[in-house]
mmCIF file of C-alpha atoms in Angstrom:
data_model
loop_
_atom_site.group_PDB
_atom_site.id
_atom_site.type_symbol
_atom_site.label_atom_id
_atom_site.label_comp_id
_atom_site.label_asym_id
_atom_site.label_seq_id
_atom_site.Cartn_x
_atom_site.Cartn_y
_atom_site.Cartn_z
ATOM 1 C CA MET A 405 -24.311 10.315 -6.441
ATOM 2 C CA THR A 406 -21.348 12.711 -6.801
ATOM 3 C CA LYS A 407 -18.181 11.943 -8.711
ATOM 4 C CA GLY A 408 -16.329 11.764 -5.398
ATOM 5 C CA PRO A 409 -15.678 13.770 -2.233
ATOM 6 C CA LEU A 410 -12.475 15.244 -3.704
ATOM 7 C CA SER A 411 -14.158 16.298 -6.946
ATOM 8 C CA GLY A 412 -13.049 19.835 -7.736
ATOM 9 C CA TYR A 413 -9.601 19.448 -6.203
ATOM 10 C CA ARG A 414 -6.566 19.274 -8.469
ATOM 11 C CA VAL A 415 -3.374 17.370 -7.612
ATOM 12 C CA LEU A 416 -0.007 17.866 -9.297
ATOM 13 C CA ASP A 417 1.534 14.403 -9.183
ATOM 14 C CA LEU A 418 5.352 14.194 -9.241
ATOM 15 C CA THR A 419 5.540 10.612 -8.025
ATOM 16 C CA GLN A 420 7.121 7.411 -9.253
ATOM 17 C CA PHE A 421 7.272 3.687 -8.448
ATOM 18 C CA GLU A 422 4.846 2.717 -5.647
ATOM 19 C CA ALA A 423 4.766 4.808 -2.479
ATOM 20 C CA GLY A 424 3.831 8.173 -3.974
ATOM 21 C CA THR A 425 1.736 6.686 -6.754
ATOM 22 C CA ALA A 426 -0.368 4.754 -4.229
ATOM 23 C CA CYS A 427 -1.102 8.080 -2.534
ATOM 24 C CA THR A 428 -2.158 9.915 -5.681
ATOM 25 C CA GLU A 429 -4.177 6.967 -6.985
ATOM 26 C CA THR A 430 -6.130 6.974 -3.717
ATOM 27 C CA LEU A 431 -6.849 10.688 -4.208
ATOM 28 C CA ALA A 432 -7.901 10.029 -7.814
ATOM 29 C CA TRP A 433 -10.271 7.272 -6.714
ATOM 30 C CA MET A 434 -11.798 9.746 -4.272
ATOM 31 C CA GLY A 435 -12.560 12.082 -7.162
ATOM 32 C CA ALA A 436 -9.559 14.434 -7.341
ATOM 33 C CA GLU A 437 -8.179 15.451 -10.734
ATOM 34 C CA VAL A 438 -4.670 14.004 -10.599
ATOM 35 C CA ILE A 439 -2.228 15.276 -13.229
ATOM 36 C CA LYS A 440 0.752 12.943 -13.366
ATOM 37 C CA VAL A 441 3.948 14.479 -14.733
ATOM 38 C CA GLU A 442 6.258 12.138 -16.662
ATOM 39 C CA ARG A 443 9.465 12.347 -18.671
ATOM 40 C CA PRO A 444 8.912 12.915 -22.404
ATOM 41 C CA GLY A 445 9.256 9.666 -24.348
ATOM 42 C CA ARG A 446 10.216 7.555 -21.320
ATOM 43 C CA GLY A 447 7.558 8.155 -18.723
ATOM 44 C CA GLU A 448 8.064 7.729 -14.998
ATOM 45 C CA LEU A 449 10.644 5.169 -13.910
ATOM 46 C CA GLY A 450 8.042 2.478 -13.267
ATOM 47 C CA ARG A 451 6.136 2.744 -16.574
ATOM 48 C CA TYR A 452 8.360 0.601 -18.801
ATOM 49 C CA SER A 453 10.702 -2.346 -18.227
ATOM 50 C CA GLU A 454 13.768 -3.582 -20.048
ATOM 51 C CA GLN A 455 11.910 -6.774 -20.954
ATOM 52 C CA GLU A 456 9.026 -4.900 -22.627
ATOM 53 C CA PRO A 457 10.209 -1.420 -23.664
ATOM 54 C CA GLY A 458 7.356 0.821 -24.740
ATOM 55 C CA VAL A 459 4.662 -1.311 -23.094
ATOM 56 C CA ASP A 460 3.154 -0.209 -19.794
ATOM 57 C CA THR A 461 4.090 -2.565 -16.972
ATOM 58 C CA TYR A 462 1.379 -4.212 -14.918
ATOM 59 C CA GLY A 463 2.927 -2.447 -11.946
ATOM 60 C CA PHE A 464 2.211 0.894 -13.616
ATOM 61 C CA LEU A 465 -1.345 -0.150 -14.460
ATOM 62 C CA VAL A 466 -2.190 -1.128 -10.912
ATOM 63 C CA LEU A 467 -0.901 2.121 -9.363
ATOM 64 C CA ASN A 468 -2.028 4.782 -11.828
ATOM 65 C CA MET A 469 -5.706 4.275 -12.506
ATOM 66 C CA ASN A 470 -7.996 7.308 -12.861
ATOM 67 C CA LYS A 471 -5.099 9.740 -13.452
ATOM 68 C CA LYS A 472 -4.148 12.075 -16.281
ATOM 69 C CA SER A 473 -0.663 12.060 -17.819
ATOM 70 C CA VAL A 474 1.342 14.975 -19.168
ATOM 71 C CA THR A 475 4.947 14.911 -20.302
ATOM 72 C CA CYS A 476 7.389 17.572 -19.158
ATOM 73 C CA ASN A 477 11.136 17.933 -18.898
ATOM 74 C CA ALA A 478 11.257 19.791 -15.585
ATOM 75 C CA LYS A 479 15.021 20.333 -15.939
ATOM 76 C CA THR A 480 14.464 22.876 -18.711
ATOM 77 C CA PRO A 481 13.421 26.476 -17.971
ATOM 78 C CA GLU A 482 10.340 26.058 -20.149
ATOM 79 C CA GLY A 483 9.402 22.815 -18.417
ATOM 80 C CA LEU A 484 9.750 24.351 -14.974
ATOM 81 C CA GLU A 485 7.470 27.204 -16.000
ATOM 82 C CA LEU A 486 4.878 24.712 -17.246
ATOM 83 C CA LEU A 487 4.919 22.912 -13.910
ATOM 84 C CA LYS A 488 4.597 26.178 -12.028
ATOM 85 C CA GLY A 489 1.647 27.013 -14.243
ATOM 86 C CA ILE A 490 -0.097 23.786 -13.267
ATOM 87 C CA LEU A 491 0.941 24.291 -9.639
ATOM 88 C CA LYS A 492 -0.727 27.700 -9.594
ATOM 89 C CA GLU A 493 -4.002 26.028 -10.587
ATOM 90 C CA SER A 494 -3.640 23.094 -8.192
ATOM 91 C CA ASP A 495 -4.592 22.440 -4.580
ATOM 92 C CA VAL A 496 -1.964 19.807 -3.831
ATOM 93 C CA ILE A 497 1.489 18.801 -5.039
ATOM 94 C CA VAL A 498 2.731 15.303 -4.153
ATOM 95 C CA GLU A 499 6.289 14.066 -4.627
ATOM 96 C CA ASN A 500 8.401 11.076 -3.610
ATOM 97 C CA MET A 501 11.589 11.855 -5.487
ATOM 98 C CA GLY A 502 15.046 11.157 -4.109
ATOM 99 C CA PRO A 503 16.407 13.371 -1.319
ATOM 100 C CA GLY A 504 17.175 16.861 -2.592
ATOM 101 C CA SER A 505 15.622 16.344 -6.043
ATOM 102 C CA MET A 506 12.813 18.867 -5.612
ATOM 103 C CA ASP A 507 15.227 21.516 -4.336
ATOM 104 C CA ARG A 508 17.483 20.985 -7.343
ATOM 105 C CA LEU A 509 14.503 21.325 -9.702
ATOM 106 C CA GLY A 510 13.523 24.621 -8.109
ATOM 107 C CA LEU A 511 10.363 23.147 -6.604
ATOM 108 C CA SER A 512 11.123 23.255 -2.901
ATOM 109 C CA TYR A 513 8.252 24.007 -0.557
ATOM 110 C CA GLU A 514 9.412 27.618 -0.250
ATOM 111 C CA GLU A 515 9.464 28.078 -4.033
ATOM 112 C CA CYS A 516 6.102 26.353 -4.510
ATOM 113 C CA LYS A 517 4.554 28.498 -1.794
ATOM 114 C CA LYS A 518 5.636 31.611 -3.711
ATOM 115 C CA VAL A 519 3.670 30.344 -6.723
ATOM 116 C CA ASN A 520 0.655 29.129 -4.715
ATOM 117 C CA PRO A 521 0.564 30.242 -1.056
ATOM 118 C CA MET A 522 -2.412 27.967 -0.303
ATOM 119 C CA VAL A 523 -0.882 24.786 -1.726
ATOM 120 C CA ILE A 524 -0.676 21.547 0.234
ATOM 121 C CA TYR A 525 2.884 20.334 -0.363
ATOM 122 C CA ALA A 526 3.060 16.591 0.370
ATOM 123 C CA SER A 527 6.403 14.838 0.464
ATOM 124 C CA LEU A 528 7.030 11.125 0.987
ATOM 125 C CA LYS A 529 10.542 9.887 1.672
ATOM 126 C CA GLY A 530 12.261 6.876 3.154
ATOM 127 C CA PHE A 531 13.414 8.892 6.170
ATOM 128 C CA ALA A 532 12.249 12.086 7.847
ATOM 129 C CA PRO A 533 13.955 15.375 6.909
ATOM 130 C CA ASP A 534 15.374 15.696 10.429
ATOM 131 C CA SER A 535 16.570 12.086 10.541
ATOM 132 C CA PRO A 536 20.314 11.333 10.471
ATOM 133 C CA TYR A 537 19.447 9.062 7.528
ATOM 134 C CA ALA A 538 17.564 11.781 5.614
ATOM 135 C CA ASN A 539 19.899 11.660 2.605
ATOM 136 C CA TYR A 540 20.005 7.867 2.345
ATOM 137 C CA PRO A 541 18.172 6.270 -0.601
ATOM 138 C CA ALA A 542 15.357 3.995 0.528
ATOM 139 C CA PHE A 543 12.988 1.443 -0.893
ATOM 140 C CA ASP A 544 10.296 -0.571 0.866
ATOM 141 C CA PRO A 545 12.602 -3.277 2.325
ATOM 142 C CA VAL A 546 14.950 -0.661 3.785
ATOM 143 C CA ALA A 547 12.057 1.052 5.560
ATOM 144 C CA THR A 548 10.617 -2.185 6.956
ATOM 145 C CA HIS A 549 14.040 -3.236 8.221
ATOM 146 C CA MET A 550 14.706 0.124 9.862
ATOM 147 C CA GLY A 551 11.175 0.748 11.138
ATOM 148 C CA GLY A 552 11.022 -2.300 13.388
ATOM 149 C CA MET A 553 8.936 -4.643 11.246
ATOM 150 C CA VAL A 554 11.548 -7.143 10.120
ATOM 151 C CA ALA A 555 12.969 -7.444 13.643
ATOM 152 C CA VAL A 556 9.756 -9.227 14.681
ATOM 153 C CA THR A 557 9.019 -11.016 11.390
ATOM 154 C CA GLY A 558 10.322 -14.429 10.369
ATOM 155 C CA LEU A 559 11.844 -17.367 12.182
ATOM 156 C CA PRO A 560 13.901 -17.086 15.392
ATOM 157 C CA GLU A 561 17.161 -17.543 13.507
ATOM 158 C CA GLN A 562 16.127 -15.781 10.294
ATOM 159 C CA PRO A 563 14.495 -12.350 9.890
ATOM 160 C CA ILE A 564 12.260 -12.186 6.804
ATOM 161 C CA LYS A 565 10.720 -9.131 5.173
ATOM 162 C CA ALA A 566 7.033 -8.995 4.281
ATOM 163 C CA GLY A 567 6.019 -10.284 0.860
ATOM 164 C CA VAL A 568 3.929 -7.177 0.113
ATOM 165 C CA SER A 569 5.067 -3.550 -0.001
ATOM 166 C CA VAL A 570 3.761 -2.500 3.385
ATOM 167 C CA ALA A 571 6.009 0.568 3.649
ATOM 168 C CA ASP A 572 5.392 1.757 0.092
ATOM 169 C CA SER A 573 1.624 1.495 -0.291
ATOM 170 C CA GLY A 574 0.925 1.868 3.427
ATOM 171 C CA THR A 575 2.830 5.142 3.700
ATOM 172 C CA GLY A 576 1.197 6.354 0.482
ATOM 173 C CA MET A 577 -2.280 5.793 1.900
ATOM 174 C CA MET A 578 -1.285 7.467 5.180
ATOM 175 C CA LEU A 579 -0.090 10.468 3.169
ATOM 176 C CA ALA A 580 -3.414 10.576 1.297
ATOM 177 C CA MET A 581 -5.251 10.722 4.641
ATOM 178 C CA CYS A 582 -2.995 13.579 5.786
ATOM 179 C CA ILE A 583 -3.618 15.489 2.543
ATOM 180 C CA ILE A 584 -7.372 15.235 2.989
ATOM 181 C CA ALA A 585 -7.011 16.434 6.596
ATOM 182 C CA ALA A 586 -4.881 19.373 5.421
ATOM 183 C CA LEU A 587 -7.517 20.324 2.832
ATOM 184 C CA LEU A 588 -10.176 20.305 5.550
ATOM 185 C CA GLN A 589 -7.973 22.457 7.769
ATOM 186 C CA ARG A 590 -7.335 24.858 4.899
ATOM 187 C CA GLU A 591 -11.062 25.292 4.396
ATOM 188 C CA ARG A 592 -11.612 26.015 8.103
ATOM 189 C CA GLU A 593 -8.508 28.060 8.897
ATOM 190 C CA GLY A 594 -7.338 29.411 5.554
ATOM 191 C CA PHE A 595 -3.747 28.258 5.095
ATOM 192 C CA GLY A 596 -1.768 25.708 3.130
ATOM 193 C CA GLN A 597 0.951 23.598 4.660
ATOM 194 C CA ARG A 598 3.757 21.136 4.158
ATOM 195 C CA ILE A 599 3.316 17.425 4.943
ATOM 196 C CA ASP A 600 6.258 15.077 5.385
ATOM 197 C CA VAL A 601 5.673 11.359 5.867
ATOM 198 C CA ALA A 602 8.598 8.946 6.138
ATOM 199 C CA MET A 603 8.280 5.251 5.395
ATOM 200 C CA GLN A 604 10.484 4.369 8.365
ATOM 201 C CA ASP A 605 8.222 6.333 10.718
ATOM 202 C CA PHE A 606 5.067 4.802 9.265
ATOM 203 C CA ILE A 607 6.378 1.288 9.865
ATOM 204 C CA THR A 608 7.292 2.181 13.445
ATOM 205 C CA GLY A 609 3.705 3.348 13.888
ATOM 206 C CA LEU A 610 2.400 0.031 12.558
ATOM 207 C CA ALA A 611 4.572 -1.787 15.098
ATOM 208 C CA ARG A 612 2.880 -0.175 18.123
ATOM 209 C CA ALA A 613 1.672 -3.485 19.554
ATOM 210 C CA CYS A 614 5.289 -4.667 19.879
ATOM 211 C CA TRP A 615 5.842 -2.279 22.777
ATOM 212 C CA GLU A 616 3.677 -4.427 25.061
ATOM 213 C CA PRO A 617 5.997 -7.465 25.015
ATOM 214 C CA TYR A 618 8.987 -5.114 25.020
ATOM 215 C CA TYR A 619 8.006 -3.555 28.333
ATOM 216 C CA LYS A 620 6.741 -6.822 29.816
ATOM 217 C CA SER A 621 10.058 -8.598 29.224
ATOM 218 C CA GLY A 622 12.434 -5.668 29.171
ATOM 219 C CA LYS A 623 13.831 -7.012 25.905
ATOM 220 C CA ALA A 624 13.102 -6.602 22.207
ATOM 221 C CA PRO A 625 10.294 -8.974 21.156
ATOM 222 C CA ARG A 626 11.393 -12.287 19.654
ATOM 223 C CA ARG A 627 10.592 -13.527 16.183
ATOM 224 C CA VAL A 628 8.019 -16.289 16.516
ATOM 225 C CA GLY A 629 7.314 -17.309 12.920
ATOM 226 C CA ASN A 630 3.555 -17.778 12.576
ATOM 227 C CA GLY A 631 3.078 -17.530 16.329
ATOM 228 C CA MET A 632 1.622 -14.645 18.318
ATOM 229 C CA PRO A 633 4.335 -12.099 19.161
ATOM 230 C CA LEU A 634 2.400 -10.510 22.021
ATOM 231 C CA GLU A 635 2.623 -13.535 24.298
ATOM 232 C CA ASP A 636 3.710 -17.184 24.371
ATOM 233 C CA VAL A 637 0.392 -18.783 23.449
ATOM 234 C CA ALA A 638 -0.850 -21.678 21.325
ATOM 235 C CA PRO A 639 -2.336 -22.587 19.011
ATOM 236 C CA SER A 640 -1.148 -19.829 16.732
ATOM 237 C CA ASN A 641 0.313 -21.364 13.620
ATOM 238 C CA THR A 642 -0.080 -22.077 9.921
ATOM 239 C CA TYR A 643 -0.896 -25.691 9.093
ATOM 240 C CA PRO A 644 -0.487 -27.626 5.806
ATOM 241 C CA CYS A 645 -3.603 -28.846 4.008
ATOM 242 C CA LYS A 646 -4.177 -31.196 1.090
ATOM 243 C CA PRO A 647 -3.156 -31.352 -1.698
ATOM 244 C CA PHE A 648 -0.064 -29.833 -0.025
ATOM 245 C CA GLY A 649 0.842 -27.294 -2.678
ATOM 246 C CA VAL A 650 3.046 -24.271 -2.033
ATOM 247 C CA ASN A 651 0.133 -22.218 -0.645
ATOM 248 C CA ASP A 652 -2.098 -24.969 0.726
ATOM 249 C CA TYR A 653 -2.132 -23.784 4.333
ATOM 250 C CA VAL A 654 -4.597 -22.461 6.876
ATOM 251 C CA HIS A 655 -3.759 -20.241 9.838
ATOM 252 C CA ILE A 656 -5.523 -20.951 13.142
ATOM 253 C CA TYR A 657 -5.351 -18.865 16.291
ATOM 254 C CA CYS A 658 -7.051 -19.212 19.669
ATOM 255 C CA SER A 659 -7.337 -16.027 21.704
ATOM 256 C CA ARG A 660 -5.272 -15.532 24.835
ATOM 257 C CA ALA A 661 -8.121 -13.524 26.427
ATOM 258 C CA PRO A 662 -9.420 -14.955 29.721
ATOM 259 C CA GLY A 663 -12.656 -16.845 29.271
ATOM 260 C CA SER A 664 -12.231 -17.308 25.518
ATOM 261 C CA SER A 665 -14.162 -20.270 24.090
ATOM 262 C CA HIS A 666 -11.886 -20.615 21.059
ATOM 263 C CA TRP A 667 -9.915 -23.620 22.319
ATOM 264 C CA ALA A 668 -13.003 -25.579 23.364
ATOM 265 C CA ASN A 669 -14.702 -24.779 20.058
ATOM 266 C CA LEU A 670 -11.604 -25.858 18.120
ATOM 267 C CA CYS A 671 -11.306 -29.181 19.969
ATOM 268 C CA LYS A 672 -14.938 -29.959 19.160
ATOM 269 C CA ALA A 673 -14.574 -28.905 15.526
ATOM 270 C CA ILE A 674 -11.573 -31.178 14.887
ATOM 271 C CA GLY A 675 -13.000 -34.101 16.867
ATOM 272 C CA ARG A 676 -10.480 -33.932 19.696
ATOM 273 C CA GLU A 677 -12.607 -33.164 22.744
ATOM 274 C CA ASP A 678 -10.254 -35.394 24.731
ATOM 275 C CA LEU A 679 -7.761 -32.507 24.705
ATOM 276 C CA LEU A 680 -10.112 -30.534 26.920
ATOM 277 C CA GLU A 681 -9.280 -32.924 29.768
ATOM 278 C CA ASP A 682 -5.525 -32.822 29.159
ATOM 279 C CA PRO A 683 -3.748 -30.656 31.790
ATOM 280 C CA ASP A 684 -1.014 -29.892 29.244
ATOM 281 C CA MET A 685 -3.659 -28.169 27.122
ATOM 282 C CA ALA A 686 -5.394 -26.284 29.934
ATOM 283 C CA THR A 687 -4.176 -22.724 29.184
ATOM 284 C CA PRO A 688 -2.795 -20.789 26.228
ATOM 285 C CA HIS A 689 0.649 -20.795 27.867
ATOM 286 C CA SER A 690 0.625 -24.500 28.766
ATOM 287 C CA ARG A 691 -0.333 -25.284 25.204
ATOM 288 C CA PHE A 692 2.640 -23.193 24.102
ATOM 289 C CA LEU A 693 4.933 -25.227 26.389
ATOM 290 C CA HIS A 694 3.542 -28.440 24.825
ATOM 291 C CA MET A 695 3.233 -27.019 21.325
ATOM 292 C CA GLU A 696 4.099 -30.254 19.509
ATOM 293 C CA LYS A 697 1.143 -32.041 21.092
ATOM 294 C CA CYS A 698 -1.164 -29.102 20.421
ATOM 295 C CA ASP A 699 -0.036 -28.485 16.843
ATOM 296 C CA GLY A 700 0.141 -32.194 16.104
ATOM 297 C CA ALA A 701 -3.584 -32.639 16.724
ATOM 298 C CA ILE A 702 -4.474 -29.652 14.549
ATOM 299 C CA ARG A 703 -2.019 -30.657 11.831
ATOM 300 C CA GLU A 704 -3.557 -34.139 11.668
ATOM 301 C CA PHE A 705 -7.010 -32.647 11.135
ATOM 302 C CA CYS A 706 -5.898 -30.105 8.496
ATOM 303 C CA ALA A 707 -4.049 -32.777 6.513
ATOM 304 C CA GLN A 708 -7.417 -34.400 5.801
ATOM 305 C CA HIS A 709 -8.943 -31.250 4.291
ATOM 306 C CA THR A 710 -8.242 -28.553 1.722
ATOM 307 C CA LYS A 711 -7.423 -25.104 3.055
ATOM 308 C CA PHE A 712 -10.933 -23.913 2.204
ATOM 309 C CA GLU A 713 -12.589 -26.881 3.893
ATOM 310 C CA ALA A 714 -10.458 -26.483 7.022
ATOM 311 C CA MET A 715 -11.194 -22.756 7.158
ATOM 312 C CA GLU A 716 -14.932 -23.310 6.719
ATOM 313 C CA ILE A 717 -15.115 -25.916 9.460
ATOM 314 C CA ILE A 718 -12.958 -24.075 11.993
ATOM 315 C CA ALA A 719 -14.117 -20.522 11.355
ATOM 316 C CA GLY A 720 -17.665 -21.884 11.270
ATOM 317 C CA ALA A 721 -17.071 -23.033 14.837
ATOM 318 C CA ASP A 722 -16.259 -19.434 15.819
ATOM 319 C CA VAL A 723 -12.489 -19.947 15.893
ATOM 320 C CA PRO A 724 -10.256 -17.454 14.024
ATOM 321 C CA ALA A 725 -8.978 -19.243 10.899
ATOM 322 C CA GLY A 726 -7.895 -18.115 7.451
ATOM 323 C CA ALA A 727 -6.604 -19.925 4.395
ATOM 324 C CA ILE A 728 -3.545 -18.588 2.582
ATOM 325 C CA LEU A 729 -4.960 -16.900 -0.492
ATOM 326 C CA ASP A 730 -2.513 -16.176 -3.284
ATOM 327 C CA MET A 731 -2.928 -13.694 -6.134
ATOM 328 C CA ASP A 732 -4.622 -16.324 -8.309
ATOM 329 C CA ASP A 733 -7.154 -17.136 -5.586
ATOM 330 C CA ILE A 734 -7.972 -13.468 -5.014
ATOM 331 C CA THR A 735 -8.060 -12.376 -8.672
ATOM 332 C CA ASN A 736 -10.322 -15.185 -9.813
ATOM 333 C CA ASP A 737 -12.765 -15.231 -6.918
ATOM 334 C CA PRO A 738 -16.019 -13.966 -8.520
ATOM 335 C CA ILE A 739 -17.115 -12.546 -5.172
ATOM 336 C CA ASN A 740 -14.175 -10.125 -5.196
ATOM 337 C CA LEU A 741 -15.149 -8.925 -8.670
ATOM 338 C CA LYS A 742 -18.793 -8.559 -7.653
ATOM 339 C CA ARG A 743 -18.029 -6.520 -4.541
ATOM 340 C CA GLY A 744 -15.442 -4.312 -6.270
ATOM 341 C CA MET A 745 -12.306 -5.432 -4.482
ATOM 342 C CA ILE A 746 -11.089 -6.694 -7.846
ATOM 343 C CA VAL A 747 -12.011 -4.483 -10.799
ATOM 344 C CA GLU A 748 -11.656 -5.005 -14.530
ATOM 345 C CA VAL A 749 -10.271 -2.218 -16.720
ATOM 346 C CA GLU A 750 -9.539 -2.034 -20.435
ATOM 347 C CA HIS A 751 -5.960 -1.086 -21.274
ATOM 348 C CA PRO A 752 -4.995 -0.241 -24.875
ATOM 349 C CA GLN A 753 -1.883 -2.459 -24.757
ATOM 350 C CA ARG A 754 -2.821 -5.133 -22.202
ATOM 351 C CA GLY A 755 -6.510 -5.557 -23.010
ATOM 352 C CA LYS A 756 -8.869 -6.404 -20.148
ATOM 353 C CA VAL A 757 -6.979 -6.585 -16.857
ATOM 354 C CA LYS A 758 -8.271 -7.449 -13.387
ATOM 355 C CA LEU A 759 -6.661 -5.279 -10.711
ATOM 356 C CA PRO A 760 -7.210 -4.504 -7.022
ATOM 357 C CA GLY A 761 -9.669 -1.666 -6.420
ATOM 358 C CA PHE A 762 -10.214 0.715 -3.508
ATOM 359 C CA ALA A 763 -10.583 -1.263 -0.278
ATOM 360 C CA PRO A 764 -12.894 1.016 1.777
ATOM 361 C CA LYS A 765 -16.568 1.089 0.824
ATOM 362 C CA MET A 766 -18.508 4.308 1.386
ATOM 363 C CA SER A 767 -22.246 4.651 0.922
ATOM 364 C CA GLY A 768 -21.995 8.073 -0.710
ATOM 365 C CA ILE A 769 -19.250 7.248 -3.179
ATOM 366 C CA HIS A 770 -19.237 5.166 -6.354
ATOM 367 C CA ILE A 771 -15.888 4.912 -8.134
ATOM 368 C CA GLU A 772 -15.830 4.556 -11.908
ATOM 369 C CA TYR A 773 -12.486 2.858 -12.490
ATOM 370 C CA GLU A 774 -10.438 4.047 -15.451
ATOM 371 C CA SER A 775 -7.276 2.513 -16.855
ATOM 372 C CA SER A 776 -3.909 4.155 -16.228
ATOM 373 C CA PRO A 777 -3.244 6.879 -18.817
ATOM 374 C CA ALA A 778 -1.061 6.573 -21.885
ATOM 375 C CA LEU A 779 2.158 8.586 -21.724
ATOM 376 C CA GLY A 780 1.301 12.249 -22.350
ATOM 377 C CA GLU A 781 -2.323 11.384 -23.113
ATOM 378 C CA HIS A 782 -3.552 14.600 -21.501
ATOM 379 C CA ASN A 783 -0.978 17.082 -22.799
ATOM 380 C CA GLN A 784 -3.547 18.839 -24.970
ATOM 381 C CA GLU A 785 -6.166 18.957 -22.217
ATOM 382 C CA VAL A 786 -3.803 20.308 -19.552
ATOM 383 C CA TYR A 787 -1.427 22.522 -21.502
ATOM 384 C CA GLY A 788 -3.980 23.678 -24.054
ATOM 385 C CA GLY A 789 -7.080 23.741 -21.867
ATOM 386 C CA LEU A 790 -5.818 24.515 -18.346
ATOM 387 C CA LEU A 791 -2.805 26.696 -19.220
ATOM 388 C CA GLY A 792 -4.140 28.083 -22.516
ATOM 389 C CA LEU A 793 -1.172 27.216 -24.730
ATOM 390 C CA SER A 794 -1.771 27.417 -28.467
ATOM 391 C CA GLU A 795 -1.116 24.586 -30.904
ATOM 392 C CA GLU A 796 1.928 26.476 -32.169
ATOM 393 C CA GLN A 797 3.346 26.824 -28.656
ATOM 394 C CA MET A 798 2.829 23.148 -27.954
ATOM 395 C CA GLU A 799 4.474 22.113 -31.210
ATOM 396 C CA GLU A 800 7.455 24.294 -30.349
ATOM 397 C CA LEU A 801 7.737 22.659 -26.894
ATOM 398 C CA LYS A 802 7.564 19.214 -28.509
ATOM 399 C CA ALA A 803 10.338 20.144 -30.929
ATOM 400 C CA LYS A 804 12.493 21.244 -28.000
ATOM 401 C CA ARG A 805 11.621 17.981 -26.176
ATOM 402 C CA VAL A 806 10.202 19.932 -23.260
ATOM 403 C CA ILE A 807 6.978 17.893 -23.474
#
């Protein structure tokens, strides 16, 4: 078993917060040597919080496993030369800094290509370089609002953003896929390249299915809450279960596909076979028109069961159903720990922490999860080992607060 398919590749990581760090963590999990560059004494912007200064945030832990950390003040001439030294020995540079930041640092694609003509230069921004919004600052909610996601999410009278960072982590993983493709192309055709991925564009790509109802109706798709946005069908809703806590719900959906047995299976599972003879319940659309009757029967059944019981009964009858699982449910499910979706790492400040691992499973890859690095933990290894700086040189750079 190899260390990973990207073993032997080196990545210069100039990322912060979530989007870029999700990309480089994915590359690290796949075996790449990822050297994360942070500000001396303060780290990247997501490492510490005002509430706990000097203690790594859980957000930093979850996004920076299996990386190395060096400190460098890139705004100094000496710091810039250090980064160019690492760049020369790297295969990839990844950045998600604010618009124009890399140019101001002297690390534009053109400058980096002078140092390393074969480099893969990967840039993640809120908006594409040729977008009229290219210079606007952007975080995850801005991208999901402007990419089309929020327009179809929420209640008819109230748009609601997603509760997870779809634009941030999703775009980061898309960028990781593009980097791997670029490395393959470099091996076959012998050139480096620039990659630009915008969060707004990624979200628009995720929204592809919304074009079907758009062209069918000639209008932008409506927000349908927990319903199915592709078509007016039922049942497609989230139903409360006992003991009726904040996340005690199960989602149930019956396919709109012709000939589907979902509705018949559901009626049998909840003990309401009489609904099979009801003309109001004859088709997905008629059930939508009489949604209160349809949902009322399902709601009555779910109210007698926990979300796990309802899911087991209904999904066991070959009907799509899923309980709402919150972070506590997912973290403390021993099955998730056993199968590696939740992993346990030892952090010097936080102790043992359970965190999400790498979702795909590949038969030829086994990931050994390592905790996120301490600030500047790998200065000696990278500056001394990779770049060949002496102890005296490193002490001088520390005194100047370059590293």
